[in-house]
mmCIF file of C-alpha atoms in Angstrom:
data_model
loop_
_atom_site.group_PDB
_atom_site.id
_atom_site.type_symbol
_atom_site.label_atom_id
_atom_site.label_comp_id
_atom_site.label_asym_id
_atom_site.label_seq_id
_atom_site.Cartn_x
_atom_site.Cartn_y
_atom_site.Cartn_z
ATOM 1 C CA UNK A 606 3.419 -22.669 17.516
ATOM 2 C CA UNK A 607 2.953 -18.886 18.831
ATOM 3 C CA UNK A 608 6.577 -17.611 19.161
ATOM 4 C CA UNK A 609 4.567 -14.240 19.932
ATOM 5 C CA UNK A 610 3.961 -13.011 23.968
ATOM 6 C CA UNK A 611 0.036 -12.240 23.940
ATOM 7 C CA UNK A 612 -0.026 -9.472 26.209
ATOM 8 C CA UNK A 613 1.992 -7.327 27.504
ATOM 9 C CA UNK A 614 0.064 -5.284 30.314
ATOM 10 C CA UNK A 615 1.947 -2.639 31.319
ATOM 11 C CA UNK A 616 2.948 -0.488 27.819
ATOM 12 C CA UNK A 617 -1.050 -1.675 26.885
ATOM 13 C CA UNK A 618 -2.176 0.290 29.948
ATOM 14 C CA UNK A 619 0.473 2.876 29.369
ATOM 15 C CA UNK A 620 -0.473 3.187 25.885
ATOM 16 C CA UNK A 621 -4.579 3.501 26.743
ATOM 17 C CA UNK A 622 -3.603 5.938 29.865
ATOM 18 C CA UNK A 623 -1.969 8.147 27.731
ATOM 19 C CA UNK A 624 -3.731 7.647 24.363
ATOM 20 C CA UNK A 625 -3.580 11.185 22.532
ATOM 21 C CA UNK A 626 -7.130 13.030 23.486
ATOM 22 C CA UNK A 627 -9.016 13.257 19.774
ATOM 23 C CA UNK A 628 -10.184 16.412 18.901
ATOM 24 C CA UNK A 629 -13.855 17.076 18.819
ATOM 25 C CA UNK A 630 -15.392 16.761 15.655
ATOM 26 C CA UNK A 631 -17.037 19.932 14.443
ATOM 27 C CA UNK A 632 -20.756 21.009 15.658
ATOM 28 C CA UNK A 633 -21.807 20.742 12.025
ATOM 29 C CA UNK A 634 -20.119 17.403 11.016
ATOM 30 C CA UNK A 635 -23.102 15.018 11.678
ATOM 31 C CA UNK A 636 -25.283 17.299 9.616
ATOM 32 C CA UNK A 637 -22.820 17.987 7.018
ATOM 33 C CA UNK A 638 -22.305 14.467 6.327
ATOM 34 C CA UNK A 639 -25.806 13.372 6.084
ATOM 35 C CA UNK A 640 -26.362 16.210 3.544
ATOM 36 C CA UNK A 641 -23.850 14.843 1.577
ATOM 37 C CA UNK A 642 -25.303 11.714 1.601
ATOM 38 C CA UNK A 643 -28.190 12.646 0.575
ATOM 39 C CA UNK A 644 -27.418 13.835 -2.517
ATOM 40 C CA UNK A 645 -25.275 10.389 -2.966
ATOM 41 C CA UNK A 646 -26.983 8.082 -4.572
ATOM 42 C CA UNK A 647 -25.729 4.531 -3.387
ATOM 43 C CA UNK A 648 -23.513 2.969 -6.313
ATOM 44 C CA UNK A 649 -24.053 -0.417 -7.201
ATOM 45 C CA UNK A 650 -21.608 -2.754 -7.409
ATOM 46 C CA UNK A 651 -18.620 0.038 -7.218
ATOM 47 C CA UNK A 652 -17.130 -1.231 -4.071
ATOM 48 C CA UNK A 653 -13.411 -0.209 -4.153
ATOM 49 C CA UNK A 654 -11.741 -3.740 -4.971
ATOM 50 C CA UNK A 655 -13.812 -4.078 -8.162
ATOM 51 C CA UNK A 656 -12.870 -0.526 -9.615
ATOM 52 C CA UNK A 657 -9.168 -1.785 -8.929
ATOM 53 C CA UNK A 658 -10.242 -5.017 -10.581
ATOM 54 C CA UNK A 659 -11.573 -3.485 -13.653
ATOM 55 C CA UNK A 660 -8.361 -1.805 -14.362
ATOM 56 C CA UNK A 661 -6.788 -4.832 -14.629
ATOM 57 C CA UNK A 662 -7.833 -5.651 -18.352
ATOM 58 C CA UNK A 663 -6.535 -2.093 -19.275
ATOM 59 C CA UNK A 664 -3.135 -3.295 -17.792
ATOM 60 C CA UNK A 665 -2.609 -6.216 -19.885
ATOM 61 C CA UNK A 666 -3.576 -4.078 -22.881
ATOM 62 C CA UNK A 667 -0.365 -1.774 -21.872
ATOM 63 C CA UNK A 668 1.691 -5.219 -21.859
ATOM 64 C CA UNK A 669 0.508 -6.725 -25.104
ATOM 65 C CA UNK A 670 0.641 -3.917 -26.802
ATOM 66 C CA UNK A 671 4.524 -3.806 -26.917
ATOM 67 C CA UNK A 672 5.028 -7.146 -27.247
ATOM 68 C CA UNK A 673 2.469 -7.535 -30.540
ATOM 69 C CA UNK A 674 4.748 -4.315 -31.349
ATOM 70 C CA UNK A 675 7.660 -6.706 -30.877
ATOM 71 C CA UNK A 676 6.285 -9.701 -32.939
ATOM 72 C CA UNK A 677 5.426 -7.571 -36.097
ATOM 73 C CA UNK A 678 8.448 -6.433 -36.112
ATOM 74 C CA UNK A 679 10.770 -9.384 -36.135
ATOM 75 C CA UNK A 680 7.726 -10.914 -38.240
ATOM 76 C CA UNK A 681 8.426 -8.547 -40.864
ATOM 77 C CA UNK A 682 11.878 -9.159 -40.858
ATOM 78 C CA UNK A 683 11.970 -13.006 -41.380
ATOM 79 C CA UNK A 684 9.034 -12.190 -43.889
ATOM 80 C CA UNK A 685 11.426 -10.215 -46.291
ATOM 81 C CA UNK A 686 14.453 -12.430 -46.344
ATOM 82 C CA UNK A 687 12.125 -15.151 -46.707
ATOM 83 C CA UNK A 688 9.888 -13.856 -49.492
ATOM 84 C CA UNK A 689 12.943 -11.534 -51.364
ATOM 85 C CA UNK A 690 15.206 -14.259 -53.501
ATOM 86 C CA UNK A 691 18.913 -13.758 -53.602
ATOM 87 C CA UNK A 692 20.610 -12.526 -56.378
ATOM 88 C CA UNK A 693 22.518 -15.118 -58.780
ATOM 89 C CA UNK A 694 25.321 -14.116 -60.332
ATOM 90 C CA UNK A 695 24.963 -14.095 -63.573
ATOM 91 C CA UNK A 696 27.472 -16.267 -66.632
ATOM 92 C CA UNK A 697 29.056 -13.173 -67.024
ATOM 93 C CA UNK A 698 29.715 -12.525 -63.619
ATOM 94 C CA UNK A 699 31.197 -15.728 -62.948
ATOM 95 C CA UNK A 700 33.570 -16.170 -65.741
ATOM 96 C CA UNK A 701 34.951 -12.658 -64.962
ATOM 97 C CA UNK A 702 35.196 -13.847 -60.896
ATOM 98 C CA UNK A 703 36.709 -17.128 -62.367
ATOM 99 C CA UNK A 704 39.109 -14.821 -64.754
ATOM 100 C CA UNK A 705 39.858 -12.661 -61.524
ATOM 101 C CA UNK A 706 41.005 -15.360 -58.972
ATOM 102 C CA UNK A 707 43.464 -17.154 -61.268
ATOM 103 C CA UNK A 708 45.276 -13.870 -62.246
ATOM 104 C CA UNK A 709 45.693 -12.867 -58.592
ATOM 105 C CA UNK A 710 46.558 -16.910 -57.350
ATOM 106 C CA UNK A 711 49.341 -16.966 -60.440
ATOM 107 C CA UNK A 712 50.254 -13.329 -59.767
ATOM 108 C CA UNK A 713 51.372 -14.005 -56.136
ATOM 109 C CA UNK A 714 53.338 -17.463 -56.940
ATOM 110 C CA UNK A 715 55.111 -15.466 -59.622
ATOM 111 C CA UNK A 716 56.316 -12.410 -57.428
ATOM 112 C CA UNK A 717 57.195 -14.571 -54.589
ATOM 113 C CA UNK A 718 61.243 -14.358 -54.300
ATOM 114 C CA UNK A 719 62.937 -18.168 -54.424
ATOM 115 C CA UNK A 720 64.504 -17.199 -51.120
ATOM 116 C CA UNK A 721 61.403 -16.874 -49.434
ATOM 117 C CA UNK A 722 60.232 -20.063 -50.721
ATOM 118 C CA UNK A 723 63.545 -21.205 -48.807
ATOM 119 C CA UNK A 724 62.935 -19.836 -45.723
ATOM 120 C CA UNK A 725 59.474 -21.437 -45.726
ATOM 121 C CA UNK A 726 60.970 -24.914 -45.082
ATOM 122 C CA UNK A 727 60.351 -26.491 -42.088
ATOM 123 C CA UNK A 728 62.728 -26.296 -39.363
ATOM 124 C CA UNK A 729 64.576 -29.290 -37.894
ATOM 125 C CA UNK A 730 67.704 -29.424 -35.489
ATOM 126 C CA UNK A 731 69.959 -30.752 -38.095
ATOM 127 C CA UNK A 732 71.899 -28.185 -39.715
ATOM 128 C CA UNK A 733 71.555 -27.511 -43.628
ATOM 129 C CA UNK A 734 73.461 -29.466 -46.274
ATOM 130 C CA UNK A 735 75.640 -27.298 -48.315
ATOM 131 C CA UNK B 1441 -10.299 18.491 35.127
ATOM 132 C CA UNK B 1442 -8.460 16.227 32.158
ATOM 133 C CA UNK B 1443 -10.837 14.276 30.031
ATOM 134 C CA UNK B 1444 -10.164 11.205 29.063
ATOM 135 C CA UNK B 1445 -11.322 9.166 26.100
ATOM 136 C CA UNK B 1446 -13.656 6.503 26.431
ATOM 137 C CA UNK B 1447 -12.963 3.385 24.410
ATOM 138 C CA UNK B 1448 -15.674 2.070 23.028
ATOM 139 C CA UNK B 1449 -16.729 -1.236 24.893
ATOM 140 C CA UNK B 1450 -17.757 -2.818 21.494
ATOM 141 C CA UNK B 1451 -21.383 -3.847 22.927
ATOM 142 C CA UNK B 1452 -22.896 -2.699 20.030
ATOM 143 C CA UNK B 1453 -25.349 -5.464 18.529
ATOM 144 C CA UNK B 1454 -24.317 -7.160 15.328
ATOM 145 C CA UNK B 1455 -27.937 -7.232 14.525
ATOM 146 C CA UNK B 1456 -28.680 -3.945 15.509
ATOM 147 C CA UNK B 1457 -26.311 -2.910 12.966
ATOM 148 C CA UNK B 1458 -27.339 -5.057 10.383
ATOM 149 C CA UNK B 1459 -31.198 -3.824 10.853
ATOM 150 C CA UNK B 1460 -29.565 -0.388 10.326
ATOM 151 C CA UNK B 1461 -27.835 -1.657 7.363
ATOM 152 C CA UNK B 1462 -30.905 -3.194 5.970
ATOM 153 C CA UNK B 1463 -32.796 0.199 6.140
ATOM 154 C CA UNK B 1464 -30.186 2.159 4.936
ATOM 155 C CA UNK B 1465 -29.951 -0.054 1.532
ATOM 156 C CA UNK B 1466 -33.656 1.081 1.007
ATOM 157 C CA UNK B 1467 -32.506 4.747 1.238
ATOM 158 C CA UNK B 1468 -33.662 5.482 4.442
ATOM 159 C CA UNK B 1469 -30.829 8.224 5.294
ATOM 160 C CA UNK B 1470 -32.058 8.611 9.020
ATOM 161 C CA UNK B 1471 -30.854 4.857 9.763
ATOM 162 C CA UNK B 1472 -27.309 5.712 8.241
ATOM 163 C CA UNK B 1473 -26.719 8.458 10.422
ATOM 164 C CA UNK B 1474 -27.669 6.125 13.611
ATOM 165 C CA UNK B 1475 -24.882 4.026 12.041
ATOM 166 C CA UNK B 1476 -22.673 7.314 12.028
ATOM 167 C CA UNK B 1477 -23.718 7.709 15.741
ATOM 168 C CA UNK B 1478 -23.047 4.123 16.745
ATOM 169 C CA UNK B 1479 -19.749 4.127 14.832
ATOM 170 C CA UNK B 1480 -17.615 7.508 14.474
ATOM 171 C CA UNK B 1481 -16.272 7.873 17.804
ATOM 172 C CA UNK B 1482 -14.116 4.657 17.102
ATOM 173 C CA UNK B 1483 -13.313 5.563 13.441
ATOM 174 C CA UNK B 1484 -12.494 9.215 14.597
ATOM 175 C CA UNK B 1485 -9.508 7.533 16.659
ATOM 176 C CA UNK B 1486 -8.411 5.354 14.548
ATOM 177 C CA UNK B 1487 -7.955 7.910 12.131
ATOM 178 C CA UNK B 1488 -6.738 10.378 14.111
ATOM 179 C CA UNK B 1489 -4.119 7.712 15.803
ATOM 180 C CA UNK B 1490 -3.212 6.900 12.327
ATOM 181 C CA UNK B 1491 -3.512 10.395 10.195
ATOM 182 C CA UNK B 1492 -3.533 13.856 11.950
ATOM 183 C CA UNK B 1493 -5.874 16.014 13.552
ATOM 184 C CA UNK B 1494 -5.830 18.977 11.274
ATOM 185 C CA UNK B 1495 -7.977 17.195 8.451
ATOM 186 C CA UNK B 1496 -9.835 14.903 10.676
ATOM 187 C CA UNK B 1497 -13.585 16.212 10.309
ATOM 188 C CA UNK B 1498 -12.378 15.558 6.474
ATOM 189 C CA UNK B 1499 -11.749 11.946 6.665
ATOM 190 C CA UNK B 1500 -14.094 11.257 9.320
ATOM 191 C CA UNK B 1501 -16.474 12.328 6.210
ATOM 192 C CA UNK B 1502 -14.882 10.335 3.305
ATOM 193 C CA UNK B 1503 -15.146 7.002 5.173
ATOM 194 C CA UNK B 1504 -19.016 7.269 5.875
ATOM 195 C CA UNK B 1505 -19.465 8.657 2.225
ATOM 196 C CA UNK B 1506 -17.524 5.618 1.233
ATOM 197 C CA UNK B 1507 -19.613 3.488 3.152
ATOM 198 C CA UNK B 1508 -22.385 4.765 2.117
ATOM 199 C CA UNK B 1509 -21.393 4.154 -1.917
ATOM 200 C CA UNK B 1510 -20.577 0.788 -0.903
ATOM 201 C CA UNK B 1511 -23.182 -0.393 1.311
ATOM 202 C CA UNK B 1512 -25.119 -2.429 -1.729
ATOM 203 C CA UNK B 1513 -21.505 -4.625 -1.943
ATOM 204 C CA UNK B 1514 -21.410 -5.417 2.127
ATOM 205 C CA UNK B 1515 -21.635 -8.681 2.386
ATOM 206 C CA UNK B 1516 -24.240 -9.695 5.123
ATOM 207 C CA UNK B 1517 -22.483 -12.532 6.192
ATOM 208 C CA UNK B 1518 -19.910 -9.625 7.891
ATOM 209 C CA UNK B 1519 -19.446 -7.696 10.629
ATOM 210 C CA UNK B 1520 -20.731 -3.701 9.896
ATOM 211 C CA UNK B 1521 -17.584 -2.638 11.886
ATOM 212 C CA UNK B 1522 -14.946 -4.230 10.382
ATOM 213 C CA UNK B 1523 -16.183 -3.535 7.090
ATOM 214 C CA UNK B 1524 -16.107 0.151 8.180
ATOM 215 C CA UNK B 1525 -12.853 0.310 9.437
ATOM 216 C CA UNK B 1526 -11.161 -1.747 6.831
ATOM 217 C CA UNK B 1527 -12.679 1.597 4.832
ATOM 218 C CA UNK B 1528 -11.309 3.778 7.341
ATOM 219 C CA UNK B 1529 -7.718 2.530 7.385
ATOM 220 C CA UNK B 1530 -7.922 2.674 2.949
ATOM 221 C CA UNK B 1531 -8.288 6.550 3.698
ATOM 222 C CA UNK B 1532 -5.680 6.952 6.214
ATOM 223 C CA UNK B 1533 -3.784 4.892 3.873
ATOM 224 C CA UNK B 1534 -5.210 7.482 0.593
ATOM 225 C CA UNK B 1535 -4.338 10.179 3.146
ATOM 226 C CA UNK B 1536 -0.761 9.357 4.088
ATOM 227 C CA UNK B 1537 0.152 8.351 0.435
ATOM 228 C CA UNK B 1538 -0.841 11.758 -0.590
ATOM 229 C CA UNK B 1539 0.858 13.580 1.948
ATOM 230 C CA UNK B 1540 3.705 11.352 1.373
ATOM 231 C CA UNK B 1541 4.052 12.840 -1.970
ATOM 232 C CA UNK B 1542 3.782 16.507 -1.037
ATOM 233 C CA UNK B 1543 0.151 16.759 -2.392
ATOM 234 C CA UNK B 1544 -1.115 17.793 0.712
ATOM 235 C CA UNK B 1545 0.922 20.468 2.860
ATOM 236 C CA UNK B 1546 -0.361 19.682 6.194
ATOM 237 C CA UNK B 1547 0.218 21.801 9.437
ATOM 238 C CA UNK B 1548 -0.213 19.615 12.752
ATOM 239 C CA UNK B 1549 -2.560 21.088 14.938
ATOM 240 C CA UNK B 1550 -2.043 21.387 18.835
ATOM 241 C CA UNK B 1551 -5.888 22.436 19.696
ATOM 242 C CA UNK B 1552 -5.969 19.037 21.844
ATOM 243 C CA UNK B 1553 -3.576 20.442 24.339
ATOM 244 C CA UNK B 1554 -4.743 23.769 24.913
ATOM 245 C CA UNK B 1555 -8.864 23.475 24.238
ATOM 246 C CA UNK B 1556 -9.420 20.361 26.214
ATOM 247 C CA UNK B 1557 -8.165 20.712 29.619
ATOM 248 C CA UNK B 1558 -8.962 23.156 32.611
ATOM 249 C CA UNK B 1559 -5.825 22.129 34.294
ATOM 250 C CA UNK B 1560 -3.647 20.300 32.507
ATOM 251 C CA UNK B 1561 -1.318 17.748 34.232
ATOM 252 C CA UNK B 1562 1.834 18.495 32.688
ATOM 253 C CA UNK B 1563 3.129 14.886 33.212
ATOM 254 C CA UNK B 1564 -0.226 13.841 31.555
ATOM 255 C CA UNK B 1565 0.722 15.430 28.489
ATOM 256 C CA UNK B 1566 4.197 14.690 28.298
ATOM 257 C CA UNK B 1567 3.155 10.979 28.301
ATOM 258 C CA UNK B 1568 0.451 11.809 26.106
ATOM 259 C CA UNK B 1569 2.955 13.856 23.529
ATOM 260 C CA UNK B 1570 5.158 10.821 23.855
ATOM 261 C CA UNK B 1571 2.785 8.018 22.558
ATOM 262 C CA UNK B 1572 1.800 10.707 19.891
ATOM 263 C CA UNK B 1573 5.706 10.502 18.920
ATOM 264 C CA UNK B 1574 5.914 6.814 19.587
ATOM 265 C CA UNK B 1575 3.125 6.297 17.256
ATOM 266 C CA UNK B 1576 4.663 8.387 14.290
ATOM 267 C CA UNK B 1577 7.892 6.686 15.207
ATOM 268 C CA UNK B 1578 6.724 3.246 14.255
ATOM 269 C CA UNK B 1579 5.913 2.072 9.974
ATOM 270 C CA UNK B 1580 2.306 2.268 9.051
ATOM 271 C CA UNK B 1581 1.810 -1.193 9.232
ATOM 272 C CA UNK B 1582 3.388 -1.233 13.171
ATOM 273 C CA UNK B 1583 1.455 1.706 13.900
ATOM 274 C CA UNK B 1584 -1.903 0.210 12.539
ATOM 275 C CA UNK B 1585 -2.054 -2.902 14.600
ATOM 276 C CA UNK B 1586 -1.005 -1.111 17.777
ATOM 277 C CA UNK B 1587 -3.600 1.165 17.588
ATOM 278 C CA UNK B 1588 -6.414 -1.490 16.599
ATOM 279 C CA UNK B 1589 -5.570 -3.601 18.911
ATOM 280 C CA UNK B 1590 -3.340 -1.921 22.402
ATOM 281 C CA UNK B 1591 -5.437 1.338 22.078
ATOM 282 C CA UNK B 1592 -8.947 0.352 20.079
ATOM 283 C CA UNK B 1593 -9.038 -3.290 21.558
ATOM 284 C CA UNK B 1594 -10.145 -4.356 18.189
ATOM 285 C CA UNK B 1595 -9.546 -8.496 18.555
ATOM 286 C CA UNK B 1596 -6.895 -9.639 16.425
ATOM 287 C CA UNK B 1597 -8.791 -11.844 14.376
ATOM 288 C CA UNK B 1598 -10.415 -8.799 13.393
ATOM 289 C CA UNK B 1599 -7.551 -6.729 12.543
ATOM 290 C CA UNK B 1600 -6.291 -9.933 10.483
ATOM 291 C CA UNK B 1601 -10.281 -9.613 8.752
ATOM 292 C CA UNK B 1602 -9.681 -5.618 8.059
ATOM 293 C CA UNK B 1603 -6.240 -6.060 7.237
ATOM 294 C CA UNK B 1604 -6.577 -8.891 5.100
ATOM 295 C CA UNK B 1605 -3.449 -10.602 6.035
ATOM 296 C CA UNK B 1606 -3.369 -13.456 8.154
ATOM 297 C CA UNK B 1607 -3.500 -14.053 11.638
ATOM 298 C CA UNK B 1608 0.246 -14.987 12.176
ATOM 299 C CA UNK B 1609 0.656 -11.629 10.940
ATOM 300 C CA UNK B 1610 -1.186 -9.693 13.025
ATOM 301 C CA UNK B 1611 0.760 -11.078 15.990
ATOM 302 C CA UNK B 1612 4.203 -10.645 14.117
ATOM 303 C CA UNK B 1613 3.339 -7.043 13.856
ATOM 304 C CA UNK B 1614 1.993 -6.720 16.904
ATOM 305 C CA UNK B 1615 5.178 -8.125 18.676
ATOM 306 C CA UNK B 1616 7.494 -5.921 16.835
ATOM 307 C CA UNK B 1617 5.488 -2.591 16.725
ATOM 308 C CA UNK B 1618 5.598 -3.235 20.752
ATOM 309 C CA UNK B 1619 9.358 -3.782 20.761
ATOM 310 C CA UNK B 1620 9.568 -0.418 19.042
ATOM 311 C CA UNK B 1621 7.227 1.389 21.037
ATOM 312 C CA UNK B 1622 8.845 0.011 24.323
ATOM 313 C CA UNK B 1623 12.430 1.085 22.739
ATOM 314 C CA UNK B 1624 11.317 4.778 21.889
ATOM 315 C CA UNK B 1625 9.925 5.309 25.369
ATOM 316 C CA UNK B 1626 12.867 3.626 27.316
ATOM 317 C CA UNK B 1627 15.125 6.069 25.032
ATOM 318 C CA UNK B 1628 12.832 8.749 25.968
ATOM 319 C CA UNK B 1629 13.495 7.633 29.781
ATOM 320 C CA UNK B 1630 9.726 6.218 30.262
ATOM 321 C CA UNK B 1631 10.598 2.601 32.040
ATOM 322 C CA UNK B 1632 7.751 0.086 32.399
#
């Protein structure tokens, strides 16, 4: 199933001949190091994948916060048009609308010119009658 | 007369380490730094293979302080040294990241060349300034495996451990960060 070569000698042996030389570490390190440690008290239980697990929780705060943002808002919305009736008109209202559309509808039959009405006929391939 | 590094020949005892670990949970500082002893030649290449030389002593320092913070969540069951350099290639990782991002304006140092040989072969250190250029010619992830494995001899089953990725992986990467390598020196008129 390997599709990989295992070795390959001669850039290995290159590669360790010629391996950069690492600096020396300084006289002091060892000592340095030790000091620091020993005013380092050993934390328990703070290894470096639990801190990254702990701010998890704080990341799905940051993503529901939005989206309860979101909710409340459109929430609100269907709230008030469901809560807030719509306006009736009112008797009044309606006889004057009723009063309104019959003027206009007789109006425009009235001021329309007979020819028009004529030229509204349908058109066939026979010629007119006259 | 040129000095050469000496890989480690990883004969260190598992249980030796895990006596030293033992002790060192209880506070006792003294066992720690035998771990430092046993341990920082290997970490001090890997990082310096990985990172730079001119902050070295630096990182050498914030991997053993790590370790030491996070010695009471080593699991037993492990080995000390991957666990340790698994920490060590987090703070090349912190290290590059930050430098990536112009936090840290870094100078390469060339002290290696001129402080560590009475008579330098000049061929020596072209080859040697060559890998170095190879190395930081090849991604992260390339550059990591070569190093654990071609010039640390870590086995790969351990790199796939420290890495966390899985052993198909390891080889994948291997395969290519060769290919690369091999390219860069054959453009560089090296032919092996």
């Amino acid at each position: 199933m390997n599709s990989f070569p295992e070795d390959d000698h001669h850039l290995t042996n290159f590669l360790q001949q010629n391996c950069p030389t690492v600096p020396p570490a300084a006289a002091d390190l060892e000592n340095r190091i030790l000091a620091v440690i020993d005013d380092t008290p050993q934390a328990i239980g703070l290894s470096e994948p639990l801190i990254a697990q702990r701010s998890r929780p704080s990341r799905r705060v940051a993503w529901l916060l939005p989206s309860a943002i979101a909710a409340g808002f459109v929430a609100t919305i269907v709230g008030y048009q469901a809560w807030i009736p719509r306006q009736q008109p009112t008797d009044a209202e309606l006889a004057e609308l009723e009063t309104f559309i019959e003027s206009t509808w007789q109006g425009n039959l009235a001021e329309q010119p007979p020819s028009e009405t004529e030229e509204l006929l349908p058109l066939t391939d026979e010629p007119p009658v006259n | 007369m040129f000095v050469v590094q000496t890989v480690s020949d990883g004969s260190h005892s598992e249980n030796d380490d895990s006596r030293l670990v033992q002790q060192s949970l209880q506070g006792d500082t003294q066992s720690f730094r035998s771990l430092y002893r046993r341990h920082q030649q290997r970490v001090r290449a890997i990082l310096y293979q990985l990172c730079d030389g001119s902050v070295l002593d630096d990182l050498v320092q914030e991997v053993f302080l790590r370790a030491w913070r996070g010695l009471p969540k080593f699991r037993q069951s492990a080995k000390f040294s991957t666990w340790l350099y698994r920490i060590a290639w987090n703070v090349a990782a912190d290290y590059r990241q930050a430098a990536a991002k112009g936090r840290s304006q870094l100078q390469r140092l060339t002290t290696h060349t001129s402080t560590q040989q009475d008579a330098p072969d000049v061929m020596h250190l072209h080859y040697q300034d060559l890998v170095q250029r190879g190395l930081e010619h090849l991604s992260f992830d390339h550059r990591t495996v070569l190093v654990l494995h071609d010039l640390e001899e870590v086995p790969q089953k351990d790199i796939a451990e420290i890495l966390e990725i899985p052993l198909g992986t390891v080889k994948s990467r291997l395969f290519h960060a060769r290919a690369a390598m091999r390219q860069f020196l054959e453009t560089e008129g090296v032919q092996l």
